[in-house]
PDB file of C-alpha atoms in Angstrom:
ATOM      1  CA  MET A  28     -12.265   0.166 -26.070  1.00  0.00           C
ATOM      2  CA  GLU A  29     -14.920   2.634 -26.955  1.00  0.00           C
ATOM      3  CA  LEU A  30     -18.451   2.504 -25.636  1.00  0.00           C
ATOM      4  CA  ASP A  31     -21.217   4.755 -26.878  1.00  0.00           C
ATOM      5  CA  VAL A  32     -22.867   6.521 -23.779  1.00  0.00           C
ATOM      6  CA  ALA A  33     -25.965   8.903 -24.545  1.00  0.00           C
ATOM      7  CA  GLY A  34     -24.751   9.269 -28.232  1.00  0.00           C
ATOM      8  CA  GLU A  35     -21.069  10.249 -27.178  1.00  0.00           C
ATOM      9  CA  ALA A  36     -17.973   7.942 -27.452  1.00  0.00           C
ATOM     10  CA  ARG A  37     -16.263   7.064 -24.034  1.00  0.00           C
ATOM     11  CA  SER A  38     -12.888   5.367 -23.617  1.00  0.00           C
ATOM     12  CA  VAL A  39     -12.984   2.389 -21.062  1.00  0.00           C
ATOM     13  CA  VAL A  40     -10.729  -0.414 -20.258  1.00  0.00           C
ATOM     14  CA  LEU A  41     -12.226  -3.721 -19.847  1.00  0.00           C
ATOM     15  CA  LYS A  42      -9.863  -5.448 -17.243  1.00  0.00           C
ATOM     16  CA  ARG A  43      -9.550  -8.947 -15.893  1.00  0.00           C
ATOM     17  CA  ALA A  44      -9.571  -8.787 -12.166  1.00  0.00           C
ATOM     18  CA  THR A  45      -8.602 -10.859  -9.132  1.00  0.00           C
ATOM     19  CA  ALA A  46     -11.325 -11.322  -6.231  1.00  0.00           C
ATOM     20  CA  VAL A  47      -9.121  -9.018  -4.315  1.00  0.00           C
ATOM     21  CA  GLU A  48      -9.165  -6.085  -6.723  1.00  0.00           C
ATOM     22  CA  VAL A  49     -12.979  -6.737  -7.438  1.00  0.00           C
ATOM     23  CA  ALA A  50     -13.485  -6.319  -3.779  1.00  0.00           C
ATOM     24  CA  ALA A  51     -11.508  -3.242  -3.424  1.00  0.00           C
ATOM     25  CA  MET A  52     -13.204  -1.415  -6.212  1.00  0.00           C
ATOM     26  CA  ARG A  53     -16.655  -2.384  -4.764  1.00  0.00           C
ATOM     27  CA  ALA A  54     -15.490  -0.683  -1.376  1.00  0.00           C
ATOM     28  CA  ILE A  55     -14.126   2.296  -3.150  1.00  0.00           C
ATOM     29  CA  ALA A  56     -17.481   2.801  -5.142  1.00  0.00           C
ATOM     30  CA  VAL A  57     -19.062   3.551  -1.974  1.00  0.00           C
ATOM     31  CA  VAL A  58     -16.658   6.240  -0.729  1.00  0.00           C
ATOM     32  CA  ARG A  59     -18.238   9.924  -0.926  1.00  0.00           C
ATOM     33  CA  GLU A  60     -16.746  12.795  -2.846  1.00  0.00           C
ATOM     34  CA  LEU A  61     -14.293  10.638  -4.636  1.00  0.00           C
ATOM     35  CA  ASP A  62     -12.953  11.700  -8.025  1.00  0.00           C
ATOM     36  CA  GLY A  63     -11.255   8.513  -9.199  1.00  0.00           C
ATOM     37  CA  PRO A  64     -10.910   5.547  -9.506  1.00  0.00           C
ATOM     38  CA  ARG A  65     -14.663   4.744  -9.608  1.00  0.00           C
ATOM     39  CA  PRO A  66     -15.405   1.572 -11.609  1.00  0.00           C
ATOM     40  CA  LEU A  67     -18.066   1.896 -14.281  1.00  0.00           C
ATOM     41  CA  ALA A  68     -19.108  -1.695 -14.058  1.00  0.00           C
ATOM     42  CA  ILE A  69     -18.260  -4.595 -11.647  1.00  0.00           C
ATOM     43  CA  GLY A  70     -18.398  -8.482 -12.472  1.00  0.00           C
ATOM     44  CA  THR A  71     -17.152 -11.536 -10.756  1.00  0.00           C
ATOM     45  CA  ASP A  72     -13.790 -11.259 -12.149  1.00  0.00           C
ATOM     46  CA  TRP A  73     -13.805  -8.119 -14.571  1.00  0.00           C
ATOM     47  CA  LEU A  74     -13.918  -4.452 -14.232  1.00  0.00           C
ATOM     48  CA  VAL A  75     -14.977  -1.645 -16.561  1.00  0.00           C
ATOM     49  CA  LEU A  76     -12.849   1.491 -15.815  1.00  0.00           C
ATOM     50  CA  PRO A  77     -12.403   4.943 -17.302  1.00  0.00           C
ATOM     51  CA  PHE A  78      -9.261   5.082 -19.477  1.00  0.00           C
ATOM     52  CA  VAL A  79      -6.657   7.443 -18.447  1.00  0.00           C
ATOM     53  CA  ASP A  80      -4.579   8.461 -21.297  1.00  0.00           C
ATOM     54  CA  ALA A  81      -1.155   9.454 -19.263  1.00  0.00           C
ATOM     55  CA  PRO A  82       2.002   8.012 -18.321  1.00  0.00           C
ATOM     56  CA  ALA A  83       3.304   6.547 -15.103  1.00  0.00           C
ATOM     57  CA  LEU A  84       4.234   9.430 -12.872  1.00  0.00           C
ATOM     58  CA  ALA A  85       7.986  10.361 -13.436  1.00  0.00           C
ATOM     59  CA  ASN A  86      10.348  10.250 -10.544  1.00  0.00           C
ATOM     60  CA  CYS A  87      11.082  13.874 -10.827  1.00  0.00           C
ATOM     61  CA  LEU A  88       7.388  14.989 -10.165  1.00  0.00           C
ATOM     62  CA  ALA A  89       5.439  15.575  -7.089  1.00  0.00           C
ATOM     63  CA  VAL A  90       2.656  13.068  -6.253  1.00  0.00           C
ATOM     64  CA  PRO A  91      -0.564  15.048  -7.530  1.00  0.00           C
ATOM     65  CA  ASP A  92      -3.049  16.304  -5.055  1.00  0.00           C
ATOM     66  CA  ALA A  93      -5.852  14.169  -6.422  1.00  0.00           C
ATOM     67  CA  VAL A  94      -3.919  10.962  -5.398  1.00  0.00           C
ATOM     68  CA  TRP A  95      -3.280  12.569  -1.853  1.00  0.00           C
ATOM     69  CA  GLN A  96      -7.127  13.377  -1.685  1.00  0.00           C
ATOM     70  CA  THR A  97      -8.154   9.654  -2.983  1.00  0.00           C
ATOM     71  CA  LEU A  98      -6.060   8.183  -0.178  1.00  0.00           C
ATOM     72  CA  ALA A  99      -7.305  10.299   2.600  1.00  0.00           C
ATOM     73  CA  ARG A 100     -11.027   9.922   1.503  1.00  0.00           C
ATOM     74  CA  VAL A 101     -10.522   6.089   1.187  1.00  0.00           C
ATOM     75  CA  HIS A 102      -8.652   5.715   4.175  1.00  0.00           C
ATOM     76  CA  ALA A 103     -11.040   7.869   6.230  1.00  0.00           C
ATOM     77  CA  HIS A 104     -14.165   6.168   5.037  1.00  0.00           C
ATOM     78  CA  TRP A 105     -13.073   2.673   6.025  1.00  0.00           C
ATOM     79  CA  LEU A 106     -11.042   3.410   8.715  1.00  0.00           C
ATOM     80  CA  GLY A 107     -12.081   1.027  11.804  1.00  0.00           C
ATOM     81  CA  ARG A 108     -14.164  -1.098   9.555  1.00  0.00           C
ATOM     82  CA  ARG A 109     -13.434  -4.084   6.955  1.00  0.00           C
ATOM     83  CA  PRO A 110     -14.516  -4.220   3.632  1.00  0.00           C
ATOM     84  CA  ARG A 111     -15.605  -7.749   2.533  1.00  0.00           C
ATOM     85  CA  GLY A 112     -13.394  -9.924   0.616  1.00  0.00           C
ATOM     86  CA  LEU A 113     -10.082  -8.274   1.533  1.00  0.00           C
ATOM     87  CA  PRO A 114      -7.251  -9.710   3.593  1.00  0.00           C
ATOM     88  CA  VAL A 115      -6.452  -8.178   6.815  1.00  0.00           C
ATOM     89  CA  VAL A 116      -2.910  -7.486   7.843  1.00  0.00           C
ATOM     90  CA  ASP A 117      -2.401  -9.031  11.405  1.00  0.00           C
ATOM     91  CA  ALA A 118       0.166 -11.034  12.763  1.00  0.00           C
ATOM     92  CA  ALA A 119      -0.438 -14.160  10.862  1.00  0.00           C
ATOM     93  CA  TRP A 120      -0.593 -12.308   7.658  1.00  0.00           C
ATOM     94  CA  TRP A 121       2.737 -10.515   8.435  1.00  0.00           C
ATOM     95  CA  ALA A 122       4.213 -14.029   9.107  1.00  0.00           C
ATOM     96  CA  GLY A 123       2.978 -15.017   5.838  1.00  0.00           C
ATOM     97  CA  LEU A 124       4.633 -11.920   4.088  1.00  0.00           C
ATOM     98  CA  CYS A 125       7.945 -12.805   5.607  1.00  0.00           C
ATOM     99  CA  ASP A 126       7.766 -16.437   4.540  1.00  0.00           C
ATOM    100  CA  ARG A 127       6.873 -15.477   0.958  1.00  0.00           C
ATOM    101  CA  THR A 128       9.813 -12.908   1.135  1.00  0.00           C
ATOM    102  CA  LEU A 129      12.301 -15.607   2.437  1.00  0.00           C
ATOM    103  CA  VAL A 130      11.905 -17.754  -0.519  1.00  0.00           C
ATOM    104  CA  ALA A 131      12.932 -14.866  -3.002  1.00  0.00           C
ATOM    105  CA  VAL A 132      15.664 -14.123  -0.508  1.00  0.00           C
ATOM    106  CA  GLU A 133      16.949 -17.660  -0.400  1.00  0.00           C
ATOM    107  CA  GLY A 134      16.774 -17.850  -4.070  1.00  0.00           C
ATOM    108  CA  GLY A 135      19.208 -14.908  -3.921  1.00  0.00           C
ATOM    109  CA  ALA A 136      21.551 -16.582  -1.503  1.00  0.00           C
ATOM    110  CA  ALA A 137      21.804 -19.776  -3.996  1.00  0.00           C
ATOM    111  CA  ARG A 138      22.755 -17.612  -6.761  1.00  0.00           C
ATOM    112  CA  SER A 139      25.386 -15.492  -4.918  1.00  0.00           C
ATOM    113  CA  PRO A 140      27.753 -15.913  -2.066  1.00  0.00           C
ATOM    114  CA  ASP A 141      27.190 -12.374  -1.041  1.00  0.00           C
ATOM    115  CA  PRO A 142      26.346 -12.258   2.642  1.00  0.00           C
ATOM    116  CA  ALA A 143      23.447  -9.845   2.251  1.00  0.00           C
ATOM    117  CA  PHE A 144      21.242 -12.692   1.310  1.00  0.00           C
ATOM    118  CA  THR A 145      22.002 -14.767   4.270  1.00  0.00           C
ATOM    119  CA  ASP A 146      21.746 -11.842   6.720  1.00  0.00           C
ATOM    120  CA  ALA A 147      18.441 -10.772   5.003  1.00  0.00           C
ATOM    121  CA  ALA A 148      17.290 -14.357   5.570  1.00  0.00           C
ATOM    122  CA  ARG A 149      18.313 -14.544   9.195  1.00  0.00           C
ATOM    123  CA  ALA A 150      16.470 -11.102   9.827  1.00  0.00           C
ATOM    124  CA  LEU A 151      13.303 -12.354   8.109  1.00  0.00           C
ATOM    125  CA  ARG A 152      13.154 -15.483  10.361  1.00  0.00           C
ATOM    126  CA  ALA A 153      13.563 -13.394  13.320  1.00  0.00           C
ATOM    127  CA  TRP A 154      10.990 -10.756  12.535  1.00  0.00           C
ATOM    128  CA  ARG A 155       8.229 -13.067  11.389  1.00  0.00           C
ATOM    129  CA  ALA A 156       7.131 -13.285  15.157  1.00  0.00           C
ATOM    130  CA  ASP A 157       8.737 -10.182  16.412  1.00  0.00           C
ATOM    131  CA  PRO A 158       6.822  -9.028  19.668  1.00  0.00           C
ATOM    132  CA  ARG A 159       6.938  -5.375  18.427  1.00  0.00           C
ATOM    133  CA  ILE A 160       5.405  -6.056  15.196  1.00  0.00           C
ATOM    134  CA  VAL A 161       2.801  -8.065  16.738  1.00  0.00           C
ATOM    135  CA  ALA A 162       1.977  -5.400  19.231  1.00  0.00           C
ATOM    136  CA  ALA A 163       1.711  -2.679  16.613  1.00  0.00           C
ATOM    137  CA  LEU A 164      -0.570  -4.785  14.606  1.00  0.00           C
ATOM    138  CA  ALA A 165      -2.893  -5.421  17.680  1.00  0.00           C
ATOM    139  CA  LEU A 166      -2.739  -1.608  18.351  1.00  0.00           C
ATOM    140  CA  LEU A 167      -3.176   0.193  15.069  1.00  0.00           C
ATOM    141  CA  ALA A 168      -6.424   0.968  13.469  1.00  0.00           C
ATOM    142  CA  ARG A 169      -6.957  -0.544   9.951  1.00  0.00           C
ATOM    143  CA  THR A 170      -8.609   0.609   6.903  1.00  0.00           C
ATOM    144  CA  LEU A 171      -8.578  -0.124   3.229  1.00  0.00           C
ATOM    145  CA  VAL A 172      -5.210   0.493   1.704  1.00  0.00           C
ATOM    146  CA  HIS A 173      -4.205   0.279  -1.790  1.00  0.00           C
ATOM    147  CA  GLY A 174      -0.967  -1.541  -0.703  1.00  0.00           C
ATOM    148  CA  ASP A 175       1.076  -0.653  -3.615  1.00  0.00           C
ATOM    149  CA  PRO A 176       0.809   2.956  -4.416  1.00  0.00           C
ATOM    150  CA  HIS A 177       4.264   3.500  -6.016  1.00  0.00           C
ATOM    151  CA  ARG A 178       4.679   5.949  -8.946  1.00  0.00           C
ATOM    152  CA  GLY A 179       4.211   3.209 -11.560  1.00  0.00           C
ATOM    153  CA  ASN A 180       0.487   2.962 -10.261  1.00  0.00           C
ATOM    154  CA  ILE A 181      -0.029   6.639 -10.652  1.00  0.00           C
ATOM    155  CA  LEU A 182      -0.786   7.995 -14.021  1.00  0.00           C
ATOM    156  CA  GLY A 183      -0.676  11.685 -14.628  1.00  0.00           C
ATOM    157  CA  ASP A 184       1.578  14.487 -14.002  1.00  0.00           C
ATOM    158  CA  ALA A 185       1.984  16.763 -10.842  1.00  0.00           C
ATOM    159  CA  ASP A 186      -1.210  18.589 -11.637  1.00  0.00           C
ATOM    160  CA  SER A 187      -3.303  15.691 -12.046  1.00  0.00           C
ATOM    161  CA  GLY A 188      -3.370  12.039 -11.656  1.00  0.00           C
ATOM    162  CA  VAL A 189      -5.224   8.686 -10.889  1.00  0.00           C
ATOM    163  CA  LEU A 190      -4.122   5.933  -8.702  1.00  0.00           C
ATOM    164  CA  ILE A 191      -4.742   2.598 -10.340  1.00  0.00           C
ATOM    165  CA  ASP A 192      -4.499  -1.115  -9.865  1.00  0.00           C
ATOM    166  CA  TRP A 193      -5.860  -1.773  -6.630  1.00  0.00           C
ATOM    167  CA  GLY A 194      -5.060  -5.793  -6.949  1.00  0.00           C
ATOM    168  CA  ASN A 195      -2.820  -5.494  -3.751  1.00  0.00           C
ATOM    169  CA  ALA A 196      -5.427  -3.964  -1.679  1.00  0.00           C
ATOM    170  CA  ARG A 197      -5.869  -5.197   2.037  1.00  0.00           C
ATOM    171  CA  VAL A 198      -7.244  -3.938   5.390  1.00  0.00           C
ATOM    172  CA  ALA A 199      -4.287  -2.560   7.138  1.00  0.00           C
ATOM    173  CA  ALA A 200      -3.169   0.705   8.928  1.00  0.00           C
ATOM    174  CA  PRO A 201      -3.195   3.739   6.620  1.00  0.00           C
ATOM    175  CA  GLY A 202       0.317   4.261   7.269  1.00  0.00           C
ATOM    176  CA  LEU A 203       1.334   1.636   4.821  1.00  0.00           C
ATOM    177  CA  ASP A 204       0.267   3.797   1.896  1.00  0.00           C
ATOM    178  CA  LEU A 205       2.092   6.729   3.088  1.00  0.00           C
ATOM    179  CA  ALA A 206       5.263   4.750   3.735  1.00  0.00           C
ATOM    180  CA  VAL A 207       5.230   3.410   0.149  1.00  0.00           C
ATOM    181  CA  LEU A 208       5.110   6.940  -1.270  1.00  0.00           C
ATOM    182  CA  ARG A 209       7.742   8.295   1.549  1.00  0.00           C
ATOM    183  CA  ALA A 210      10.030   5.537   0.522  1.00  0.00           C
ATOM    184  CA  GLN A 211       9.877   7.227  -3.232  1.00  0.00           C
ATOM    185  CA  GLY A 212      10.635  10.560  -1.870  1.00  0.00           C
ATOM    186  CA  ALA A 213       6.999  11.765  -1.356  1.00  0.00           C
ATOM    187  CA  PRO A 214       6.034  12.463   2.205  1.00  0.00           C
ATOM    188  CA  ALA A 215       2.396  12.960   2.923  1.00  0.00           C
ATOM    189  CA  PRO A 216       1.552  16.730   2.427  1.00  0.00           C
ATOM    190  CA  ALA A 217      -0.977  18.905   4.202  1.00  0.00           C
ATOM    191  CA  THR A 218      -3.301  17.870   1.359  1.00  0.00           C
ATOM    192  CA  TYR A 219      -3.609  14.210   2.981  1.00  0.00           C
ATOM    193  CA  THR A 220      -2.878  15.018   6.648  1.00  0.00           C
ATOM    194  CA  GLU A 221      -5.589  18.058   6.863  1.00  0.00           C
ATOM    195  CA  LEU A 222      -8.311  16.015   5.041  1.00  0.00           C
ATOM    196  CA  PHE A 223      -7.634  12.640   6.794  1.00  0.00           C
ATOM    197  CA  ALA A 224      -7.733  14.618  10.297  1.00  0.00           C
ATOM    198  CA  GLN A 225     -10.968  16.588   9.029  1.00  0.00           C
ATOM    199  CA  LEU A 226     -12.774  13.463   7.936  1.00  0.00           C
ATOM    200  CA  THR A 227     -11.783  11.296  10.897  1.00  0.00           C
ATOM    201  CA  GLY A 228     -11.777  13.984  13.937  1.00  0.00           C
ATOM    202  CA  GLY A 229      -8.187  14.077  14.564  1.00  0.00           C
ATOM    203  CA  ALA A 230      -4.973  12.051  15.310  1.00  0.00           C
ATOM    204  CA  SER A 231      -4.831   8.679  17.075  1.00  0.00           C
ATOM    205  CA  GLY A 232      -1.789   9.349  19.220  1.00  0.00           C
ATOM    206  CA  LEU A 233      -0.117   6.261  17.459  1.00  0.00           C
ATOM    207  CA  GLN A 234       1.588   8.214  14.719  1.00  0.00           C
ATOM    208  CA  ALA A 235       5.234   7.439  15.687  1.00  0.00           C
ATOM    209  CA  VAL A 236       4.197   3.596  16.197  1.00  0.00           C
ATOM    210  CA  GLU A 237       2.377   3.452  13.034  1.00  0.00           C
ATOM    211  CA  ALA A 238       5.115   5.264  10.837  1.00  0.00           C
ATOM    212  CA  ALA A 239       7.668   3.012  12.208  1.00  0.00           C
ATOM    213  CA  TRP A 240       5.543  -0.177  11.525  1.00  0.00           C
ATOM    214  CA  ALA A 241       4.988   0.890   8.190  1.00  0.00           C
ATOM    215  CA  ASP A 242       8.569   1.442   7.316  1.00  0.00           C
ATOM    216  CA  VAL A 243       9.341  -2.010   8.460  1.00  0.00           C
ATOM    217  CA  HIS A 244       6.361  -3.543   6.381  1.00  0.00           C
ATOM    218  CA  VAL A 245       7.166  -1.790   3.323  1.00  0.00           C
ATOM    219  CA  HIS A 246      10.881  -2.460   3.245  1.00  0.00           C
ATOM    220  CA  VAL A 247       9.971  -6.176   3.810  1.00  0.00           C
ATOM    221  CA  GLN A 248       7.130  -6.179   1.218  1.00  0.00           C
ATOM    222  CA  TYR A 249       9.602  -5.066  -1.472  1.00  0.00           C
ATOM    223  CA  LEU A 250      12.406  -7.045  -0.223  1.00  0.00           C
ATOM    224  CA  GLY A 251      11.705  -9.898  -2.678  1.00  0.00           C
ATOM    225  CA  PHE A 252      11.616  -7.821  -5.767  1.00  0.00           C
ATOM    226  CA  ALA A 253      15.005  -6.453  -4.599  1.00  0.00           C
ATOM    227  CA  ALA A 254      16.206  -9.872  -4.077  1.00  0.00           C
ATOM    228  CA  ASP A 255      15.074 -10.948  -7.550  1.00  0.00           C
ATOM    229  CA  HIS A 256      16.035  -8.019  -9.560  1.00  0.00           C
ATOM    230  CA  LEU A 257      18.309  -5.326  -7.765  1.00  0.00           C
ATOM    231  CA  GLY A 258      21.190  -7.302  -6.294  1.00  0.00           C
ATOM    232  CA  PRO A 259      22.729  -7.838  -2.704  1.00  0.00           C
ATOM    233  CA  GLY A 260      23.580  -4.161  -2.313  1.00  0.00           C
ATOM    234  CA  ARG A 261      20.042  -2.992  -2.326  1.00  0.00           C
ATOM    235  CA  VAL A 262      19.041  -6.061  -0.392  1.00  0.00           C
ATOM    236  CA  ALA A 263      21.345  -5.140   2.562  1.00  0.00           C
ATOM    237  CA  GLU A 264      20.258  -1.283   2.323  1.00  0.00           C
ATOM    238  CA  MET A 265      16.540  -2.422   2.692  1.00  0.00           C
ATOM    239  CA  ILE A 266      17.282  -4.773   5.669  1.00  0.00           C
ATOM    240  CA  ALA A 267      19.219  -1.772   7.128  1.00  0.00           C
ATOM    241  CA  HIS A 268      16.255   0.451   6.828  1.00  0.00           C
ATOM    242  CA  ALA A 269      13.870  -2.165   8.081  1.00  0.00           C
ATOM    243  CA  ALA A 270      16.072  -2.934  11.091  1.00  0.00           C
ATOM    244  CA  GLY A 271      16.211   0.824  12.079  1.00  0.00           C
ATOM    245  CA  ALA A 272      12.503   1.227  11.579  1.00  0.00           C
ATOM    246  CA  LEU A 273      11.900  -1.837  14.041  1.00  0.00           C
ATOM    247  CA  GLY A 274      14.294  -0.133  16.607  1.00  0.00           C
ATOM    248  CA  ARG A 275      11.877   3.080  16.374  1.00  0.00           C
ATOM    249  CA  LEU A 276       8.823   0.819  16.683  1.00  0.00           C
ATOM    250  CA  GLY A 277      10.126  -0.437  20.037  1.00  0.00           C
ATOM    251  CA  VAL A 278      10.928   2.971  21.168  1.00  0.00           C
ATOM    252  CA  GLY A 279       7.509   4.154  20.141  1.00  0.00           C
ATOM    253  CA  LEU A 280       5.661   1.447  21.922  1.00  0.00           C
ATOM    254  CA  ALA A 281       7.742   1.891  25.127  1.00  0.00           C
ATOM    255  CA  ASP A 282       6.815   5.720  25.006  1.00  0.00           C
ATOM    256  CA  LEU A 283       3.072   4.902  25.054  1.00  0.00           C
ATOM    257  CA  PRO A 284       1.065   5.511  28.274  1.00  0.00           C
ATOM    258  CA  ALA A 285       0.552   2.387  30.349  1.00  0.00           C
ATOM    259  CA  GLY A 286      -2.914   0.791  29.991  1.00  0.00           C
TER     260      GLY A 286
END
C-alpha cells in the first residue's frame, strides 16, 4: 500500500503477524545503528514495514554485507538477555522440536518403505534427550536469532539486501543463524565476525561447541520439510550431517577445561 508521509508517497506492507514476530520486531526496533528491517508501526497482531521491491536472493549470489551486519548487531545487542515474548531454545524446546519433526518423519515412513525414514525416526528419539545437546544448551549464551535466515527470506542481491520474516525468531545461541546460512554455502565472513567481536568484546571460547550444536539443530529443524517434500535421499543425508555434528559436539565438550 502507499502512504503519504510529509507529502511524499511511501510504499509499505501491512502484514498480519504472529505474537512471536511482533515480539521480535519490538526487540529489533531498539537495536542501534540498524539499517533494516525496522518496523514503521507495530500492533498487537500486525506490522507496518517498508516495502522492499526486490526478489529473493539467488543461490548463485553471495549474502550481502547488509544482512551480515543486521545479524551481527541484533546478536550482539541481545546477547545474554531475553527479549519478551519469544521462545527460549533450552532442553525442553529441543525435545519439542525433535517430537514435531518426528511426526513428519513417521509420515514419510508410512508413505515409503525406504529405511531412511525409520533410521531418522530412531535418531530423533535418541537425540531428543541427548546429554551432549543438553550440556551445550546449558553452556551457550543466548540472544535474539532470526531462526530461519535462508535465501528465500533475504530480498535483494549481492550488493544490498534485507532479511525479512522474523516469525520463527527465538532466543538461542547466535550460531543457529550462522549455521542456516552455512548450510546454504554462505559461511560467516569477516563482515559478521569482526563486527560481532567488536560489539561484544571478543569470542567466548565456545566457538567449536556452538558451531557443532548449531549444525545439529539446523539439520533437525529442516528435516521435517525434507521428509515431506525432498524424499528419503535428502532425509538420509541430513541425518548423516546431524550425526557427524553431534560427534563433533561431543569432542568439543570433552576438550573444554574442567570446571
